[in-house]
XYZ file of C-alpha atoms in Angstrom:
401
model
C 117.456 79.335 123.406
C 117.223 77.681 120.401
C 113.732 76.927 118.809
C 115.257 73.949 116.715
C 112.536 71.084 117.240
C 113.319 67.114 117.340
C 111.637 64.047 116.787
C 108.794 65.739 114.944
C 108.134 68.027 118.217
C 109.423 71.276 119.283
C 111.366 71.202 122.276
C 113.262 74.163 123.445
C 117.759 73.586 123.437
C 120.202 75.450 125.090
C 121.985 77.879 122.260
C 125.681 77.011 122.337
C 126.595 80.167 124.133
C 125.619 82.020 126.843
C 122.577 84.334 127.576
C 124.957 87.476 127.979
C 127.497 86.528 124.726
C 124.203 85.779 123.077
C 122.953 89.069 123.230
C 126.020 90.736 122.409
C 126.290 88.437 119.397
C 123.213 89.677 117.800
C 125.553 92.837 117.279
C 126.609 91.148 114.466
C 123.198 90.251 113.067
C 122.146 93.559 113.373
C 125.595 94.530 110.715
C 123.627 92.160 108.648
C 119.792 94.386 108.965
C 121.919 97.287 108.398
C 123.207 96.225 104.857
C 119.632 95.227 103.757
C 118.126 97.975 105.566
C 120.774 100.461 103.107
C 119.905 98.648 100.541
C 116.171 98.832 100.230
C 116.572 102.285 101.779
C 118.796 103.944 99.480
C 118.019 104.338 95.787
C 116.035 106.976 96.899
C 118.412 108.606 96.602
C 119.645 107.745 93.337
C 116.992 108.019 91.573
C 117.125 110.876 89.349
C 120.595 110.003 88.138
C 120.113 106.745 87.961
C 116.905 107.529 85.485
C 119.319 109.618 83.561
C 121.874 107.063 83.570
C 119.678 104.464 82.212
C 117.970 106.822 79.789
C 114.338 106.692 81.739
C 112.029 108.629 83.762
C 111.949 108.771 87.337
C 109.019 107.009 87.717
C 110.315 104.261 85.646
C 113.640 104.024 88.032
C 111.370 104.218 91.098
C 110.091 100.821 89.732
C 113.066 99.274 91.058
C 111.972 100.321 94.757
C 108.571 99.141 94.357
C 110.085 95.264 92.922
C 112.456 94.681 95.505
C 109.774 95.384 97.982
C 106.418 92.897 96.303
C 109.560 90.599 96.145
C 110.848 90.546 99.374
C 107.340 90.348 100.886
C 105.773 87.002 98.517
C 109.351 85.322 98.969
C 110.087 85.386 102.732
C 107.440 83.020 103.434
C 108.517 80.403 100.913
C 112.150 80.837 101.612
C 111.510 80.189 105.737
C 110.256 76.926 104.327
C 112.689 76.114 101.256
C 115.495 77.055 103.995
C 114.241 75.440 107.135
C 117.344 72.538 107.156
C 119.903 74.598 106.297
C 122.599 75.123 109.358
C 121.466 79.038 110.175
C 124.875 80.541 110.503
C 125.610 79.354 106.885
C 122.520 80.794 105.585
C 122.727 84.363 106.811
C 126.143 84.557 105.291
C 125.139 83.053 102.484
C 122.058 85.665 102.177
C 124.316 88.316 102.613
C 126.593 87.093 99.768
C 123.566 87.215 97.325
C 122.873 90.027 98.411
C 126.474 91.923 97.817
C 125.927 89.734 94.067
C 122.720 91.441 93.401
C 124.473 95.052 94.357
C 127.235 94.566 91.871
C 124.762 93.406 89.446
C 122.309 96.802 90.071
C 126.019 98.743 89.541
C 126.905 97.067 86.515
C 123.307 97.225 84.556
C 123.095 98.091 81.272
C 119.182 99.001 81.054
C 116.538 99.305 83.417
C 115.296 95.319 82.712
C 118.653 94.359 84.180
C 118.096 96.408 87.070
C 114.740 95.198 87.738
C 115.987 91.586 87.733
C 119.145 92.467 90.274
C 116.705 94.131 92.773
C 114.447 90.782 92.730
C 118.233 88.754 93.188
C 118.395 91.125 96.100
C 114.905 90.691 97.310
C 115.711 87.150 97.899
C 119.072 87.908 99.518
C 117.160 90.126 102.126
C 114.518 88.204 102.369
C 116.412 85.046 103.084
C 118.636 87.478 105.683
C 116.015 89.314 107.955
C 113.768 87.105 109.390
C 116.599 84.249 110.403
C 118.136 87.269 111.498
C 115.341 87.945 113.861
C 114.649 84.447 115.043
C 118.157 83.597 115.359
C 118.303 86.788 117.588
C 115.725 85.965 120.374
C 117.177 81.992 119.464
C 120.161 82.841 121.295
C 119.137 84.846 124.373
C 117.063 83.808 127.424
C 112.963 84.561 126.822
C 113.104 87.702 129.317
C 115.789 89.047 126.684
C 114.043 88.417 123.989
C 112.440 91.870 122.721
C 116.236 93.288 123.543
C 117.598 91.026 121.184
C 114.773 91.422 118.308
C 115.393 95.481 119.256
C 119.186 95.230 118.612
C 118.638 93.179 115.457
C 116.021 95.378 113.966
C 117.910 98.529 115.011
C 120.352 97.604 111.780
C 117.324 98.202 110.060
C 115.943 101.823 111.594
C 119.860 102.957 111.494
C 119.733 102.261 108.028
C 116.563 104.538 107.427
C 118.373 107.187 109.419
C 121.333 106.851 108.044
C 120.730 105.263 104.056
C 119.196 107.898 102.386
C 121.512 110.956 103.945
C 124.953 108.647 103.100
C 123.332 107.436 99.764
C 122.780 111.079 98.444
C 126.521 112.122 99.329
C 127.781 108.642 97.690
C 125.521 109.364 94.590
C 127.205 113.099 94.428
C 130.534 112.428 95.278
C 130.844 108.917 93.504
C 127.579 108.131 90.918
C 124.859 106.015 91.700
C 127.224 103.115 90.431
C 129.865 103.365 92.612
C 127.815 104.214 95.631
C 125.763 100.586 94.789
C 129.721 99.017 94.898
C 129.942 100.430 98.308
C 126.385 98.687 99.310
C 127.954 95.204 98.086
C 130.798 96.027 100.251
C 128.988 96.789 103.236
C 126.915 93.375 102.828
C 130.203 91.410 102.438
C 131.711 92.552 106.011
C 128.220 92.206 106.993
C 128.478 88.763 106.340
C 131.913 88.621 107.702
C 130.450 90.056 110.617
C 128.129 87.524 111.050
C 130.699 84.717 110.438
C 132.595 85.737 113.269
C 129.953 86.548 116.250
C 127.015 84.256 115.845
C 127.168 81.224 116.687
C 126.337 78.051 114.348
C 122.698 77.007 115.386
C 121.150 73.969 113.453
C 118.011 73.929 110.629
C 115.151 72.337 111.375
C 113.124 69.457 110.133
C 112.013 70.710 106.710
C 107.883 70.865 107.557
C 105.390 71.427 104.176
C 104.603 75.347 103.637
C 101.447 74.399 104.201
C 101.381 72.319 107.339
C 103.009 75.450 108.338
C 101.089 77.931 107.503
C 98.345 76.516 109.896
C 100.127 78.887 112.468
C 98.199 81.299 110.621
C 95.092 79.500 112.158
C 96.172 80.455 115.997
C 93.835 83.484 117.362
C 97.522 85.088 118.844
C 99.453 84.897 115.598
C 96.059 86.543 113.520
C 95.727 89.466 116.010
C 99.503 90.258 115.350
C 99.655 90.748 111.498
C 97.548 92.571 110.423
C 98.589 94.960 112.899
C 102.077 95.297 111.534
C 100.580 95.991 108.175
C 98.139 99.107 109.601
C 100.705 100.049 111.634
C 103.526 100.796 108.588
C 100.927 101.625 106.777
C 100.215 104.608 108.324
C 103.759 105.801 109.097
C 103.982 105.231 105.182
C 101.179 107.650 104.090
C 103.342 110.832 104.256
C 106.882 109.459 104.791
C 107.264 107.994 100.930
C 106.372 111.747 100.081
C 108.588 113.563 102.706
C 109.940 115.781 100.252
C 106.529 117.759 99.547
C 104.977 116.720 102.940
C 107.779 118.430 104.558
C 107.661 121.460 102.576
C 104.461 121.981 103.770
C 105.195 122.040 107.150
C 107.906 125.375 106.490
C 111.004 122.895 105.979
C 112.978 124.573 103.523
C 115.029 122.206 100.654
C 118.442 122.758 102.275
C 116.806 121.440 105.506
C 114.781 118.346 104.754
C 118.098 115.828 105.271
C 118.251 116.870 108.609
C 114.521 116.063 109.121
C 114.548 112.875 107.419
C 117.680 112.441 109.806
C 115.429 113.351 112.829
C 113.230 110.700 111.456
C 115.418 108.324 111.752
C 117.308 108.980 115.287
C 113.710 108.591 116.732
C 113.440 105.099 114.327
C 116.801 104.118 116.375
C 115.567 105.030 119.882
C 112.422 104.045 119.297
C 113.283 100.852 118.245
C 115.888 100.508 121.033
C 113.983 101.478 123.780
C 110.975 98.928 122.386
C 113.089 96.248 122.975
C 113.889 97.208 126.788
C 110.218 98.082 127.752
C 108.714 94.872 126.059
C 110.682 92.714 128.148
C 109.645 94.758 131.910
C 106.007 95.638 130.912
C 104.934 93.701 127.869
C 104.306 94.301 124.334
C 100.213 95.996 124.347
C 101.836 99.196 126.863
C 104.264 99.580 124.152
C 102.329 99.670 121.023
C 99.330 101.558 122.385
C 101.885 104.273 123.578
C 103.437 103.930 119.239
C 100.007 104.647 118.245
C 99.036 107.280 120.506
C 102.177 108.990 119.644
C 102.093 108.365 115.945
C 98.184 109.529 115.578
C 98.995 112.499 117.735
C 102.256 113.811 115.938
C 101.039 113.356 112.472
C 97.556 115.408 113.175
C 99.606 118.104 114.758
C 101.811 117.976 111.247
C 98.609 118.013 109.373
C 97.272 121.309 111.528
C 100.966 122.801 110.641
C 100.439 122.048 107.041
C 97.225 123.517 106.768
C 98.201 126.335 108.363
C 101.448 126.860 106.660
C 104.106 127.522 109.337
C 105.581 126.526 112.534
C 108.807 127.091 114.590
C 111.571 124.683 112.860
C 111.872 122.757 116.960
C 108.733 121.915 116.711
C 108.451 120.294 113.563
C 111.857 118.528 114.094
C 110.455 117.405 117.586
C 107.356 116.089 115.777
C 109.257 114.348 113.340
C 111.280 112.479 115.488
C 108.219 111.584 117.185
C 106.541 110.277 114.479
C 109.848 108.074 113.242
C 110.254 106.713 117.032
C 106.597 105.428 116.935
C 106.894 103.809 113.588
C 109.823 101.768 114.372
C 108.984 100.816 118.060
C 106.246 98.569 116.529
C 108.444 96.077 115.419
C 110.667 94.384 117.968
C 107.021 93.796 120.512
C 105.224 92.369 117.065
C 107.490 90.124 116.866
C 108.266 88.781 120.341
C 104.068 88.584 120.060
C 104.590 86.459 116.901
C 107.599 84.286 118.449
C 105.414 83.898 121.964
C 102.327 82.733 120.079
C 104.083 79.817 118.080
C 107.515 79.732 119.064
C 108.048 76.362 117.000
C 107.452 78.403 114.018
C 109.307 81.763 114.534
C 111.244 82.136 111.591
C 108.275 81.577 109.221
C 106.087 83.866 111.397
C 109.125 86.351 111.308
C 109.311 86.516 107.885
C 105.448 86.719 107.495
C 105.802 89.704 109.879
C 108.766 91.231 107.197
C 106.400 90.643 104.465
C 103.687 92.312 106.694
C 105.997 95.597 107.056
C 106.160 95.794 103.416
C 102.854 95.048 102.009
C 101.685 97.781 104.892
C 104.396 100.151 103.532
C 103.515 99.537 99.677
C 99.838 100.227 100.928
C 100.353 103.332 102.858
C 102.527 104.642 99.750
C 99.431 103.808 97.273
C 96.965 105.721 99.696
C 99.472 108.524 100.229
C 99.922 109.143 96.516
C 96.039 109.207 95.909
C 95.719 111.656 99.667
C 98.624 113.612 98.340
C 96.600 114.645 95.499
C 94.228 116.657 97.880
C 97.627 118.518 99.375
C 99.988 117.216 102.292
C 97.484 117.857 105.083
C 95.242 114.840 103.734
C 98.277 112.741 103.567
C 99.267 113.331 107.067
C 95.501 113.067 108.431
C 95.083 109.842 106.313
C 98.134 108.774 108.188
C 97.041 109.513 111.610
C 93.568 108.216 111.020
C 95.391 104.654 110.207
C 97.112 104.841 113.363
C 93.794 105.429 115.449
C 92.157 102.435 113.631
C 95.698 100.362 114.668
C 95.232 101.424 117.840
C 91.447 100.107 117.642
C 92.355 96.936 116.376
C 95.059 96.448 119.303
C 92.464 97.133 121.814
C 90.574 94.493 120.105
C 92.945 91.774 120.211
C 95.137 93.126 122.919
C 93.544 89.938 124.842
C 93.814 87.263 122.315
C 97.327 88.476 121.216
């Protein structure tokens, strides 16, 4: 389906191509959530040489992380607007292209100022990119595929946190933080190529003022989601943005902490995927109370391991693929919530959603970095606290949602 509305009303239009070749187009979307999700994902692991490169500190460089992500969540809801006429096909590709721009710029800068202004140029790209992605995704499928299709295009996204940081530290060693930023711009380009050649052109829609439509904000549904998303990231945030010493405190020795982080993310992929599948048979609150459950409970058992210092290696990996498969199966039902509330406005409430993931995962970095302070355990308690009180505030809303 299309959510393209006419004569000043929304009215539902057949998508040019069927349900099934719909759903296997958002494939190519998902190419696209990959690129951005490497991209915001992976000068993590550059940044020590890339502080030394530039002639900074590592806090400085980490700057760049923190940019791109205030940027990307103040401009997605202005671009959904600025954007709304443009054919949606053409956009994507052309956010991708900005995108792969912004990547050659990061490689080529000369100082950190020049890096700061390429990660905003990339910002925009992604922010442009994701939540079309998303609504062009459940745009093209049938309404009991829809949290399938938002689960295939968000799963660019987990793969990339499974896969951005591991691949970005062996790019950065074999190749220098500069040519492994080349290879990013690469990857968006056949991303958009991608794109180009298994989606579908879909039209804009009627260009509507950002603030006639920010009165979806007004509709009880689309205010129970939101602020959801944000508690929700923010507590898988608490201890991930510190996984380094949070892991060491659970017995995960240096030479061993890739693989976690990689256990993170293979439950962020199945998670994800399997969000999709059980959102469209049983609905969206069995889901996410299940995410919460499961985060609250694996991060308080990490916080007894911390505290007491050891644990057998299975069981931490087990509980950190937990933890990463509840964090990411939030997404895909938030948004078929968001899309189900006010489906004339899904790619603005998409992107508010994006900007909702970051501003919860800039907040449970802040509160992590003050809870780190008092040693690992309070950063993984603070984390599974925030999931209870997401679970409260689901049960809350579950109804008006």
């Amino acid at each position: 389906m299309s959510l393209t509305p006419t004569h000043g009303s929304p009215r539902p239009v057949r998508a040019p191509e069927p349900p099934h070749r719909g759903l296997t187009a958002t494939f190519g979307l998902a190419l696209g959530t990959f690129a951005v999700g490497t991209d915001a994902f992976v000068l993590a692991a550059f940044l020590p040489s890339m502080a030394s490169g530039l002639h900074v500190s590592q806090a400085a460089a980490g700057q760049s992380i923190t940019v791109f992500a205030v940027a990307y969540a103040l401009l997605a809801p202005l671009l959904a607007t600025l954007t709304a006429r443009l054919e949606r096909r053409a956009l994507l590709v052309g956010a991708l292209g900005m995108l792969a721009l912004a990547n050659l710029g990061s490689a080529l800068a000369p100082n950190l100022a020049v890096l700061l202004a390429t990660r905003v140029l990339a910002a925009v790209g992604a922010a442009a990119y994701t939540p079309n992605a998303g609504a062009v995704g459940a745009a093209l499928v049938r309404p009991e595929l829809r949290a399938r299709a938002l689960a295939v295009v968000i799963g660019g996204l987990t793969a990339a946190t499974a896969l951005g940081v591991p691949l970005g530290g062996l790019a950065n060693r074999w190749l220098g933080w500069r040519s492994a930023l080349v290879l990013v711009a690469v990857l968006s380009l056949l991303a958009g190529v991608g794109v180009l050649a298994r989606v579908p052109a879909l039209p804009g829609s009627p260009r509507v003022p950002l603030r006639k439509r920010l009165d979806a904000l007004r509709r009880p549904g689309v205010l129970a989601v939101l602020p959801l998303t944000a508690l929700g990231m923010a507590a898988s945030y608490t201890a991930y943005a510190y996984a380094v010493p949070a892991l060491h405190a659970v017995g995960v020795d240096a030479g061993d902490v890739s693989l976690m982080l990689f256990l993170y993310g293979l439950g962020a992929v199945l998670g994800n995927l399997l969000a999709g599948v059980v959102t469209d048979r049983w609905g969206a609150a069995p889901l996410l109370t299940g995410a919460y459950v499961a985060m609250a409970g694996s991060l308080a058992l990490l916080a007894w391991i911390a505290a007491r210092g050891d644990a057998p290696a299975w069981a931490v990996g087990v509980l950190v693929a937990l933890w990463g498969g509840s964090s990411w199966s939030q997404t895909p039902p938030q948004q078929h919530r968001l899309i189900s509330a006010a489906p004339d406005q899904a790619p603005l409430l998409v992107s508010l959603n994006s900007s909702a993931i970051y501003l919860g995962i800039s907040a449970g970095t802040a509160s992590g970095g003050l809870a780190l302070a008092h040693g690992p355990t309070a950063a993984y308690g603070l984390g599974a606290a925030l999931a209870v009180v997401a679970l409260a505030f689901l049960t809350a809303t579950a109804r008006t949602a």
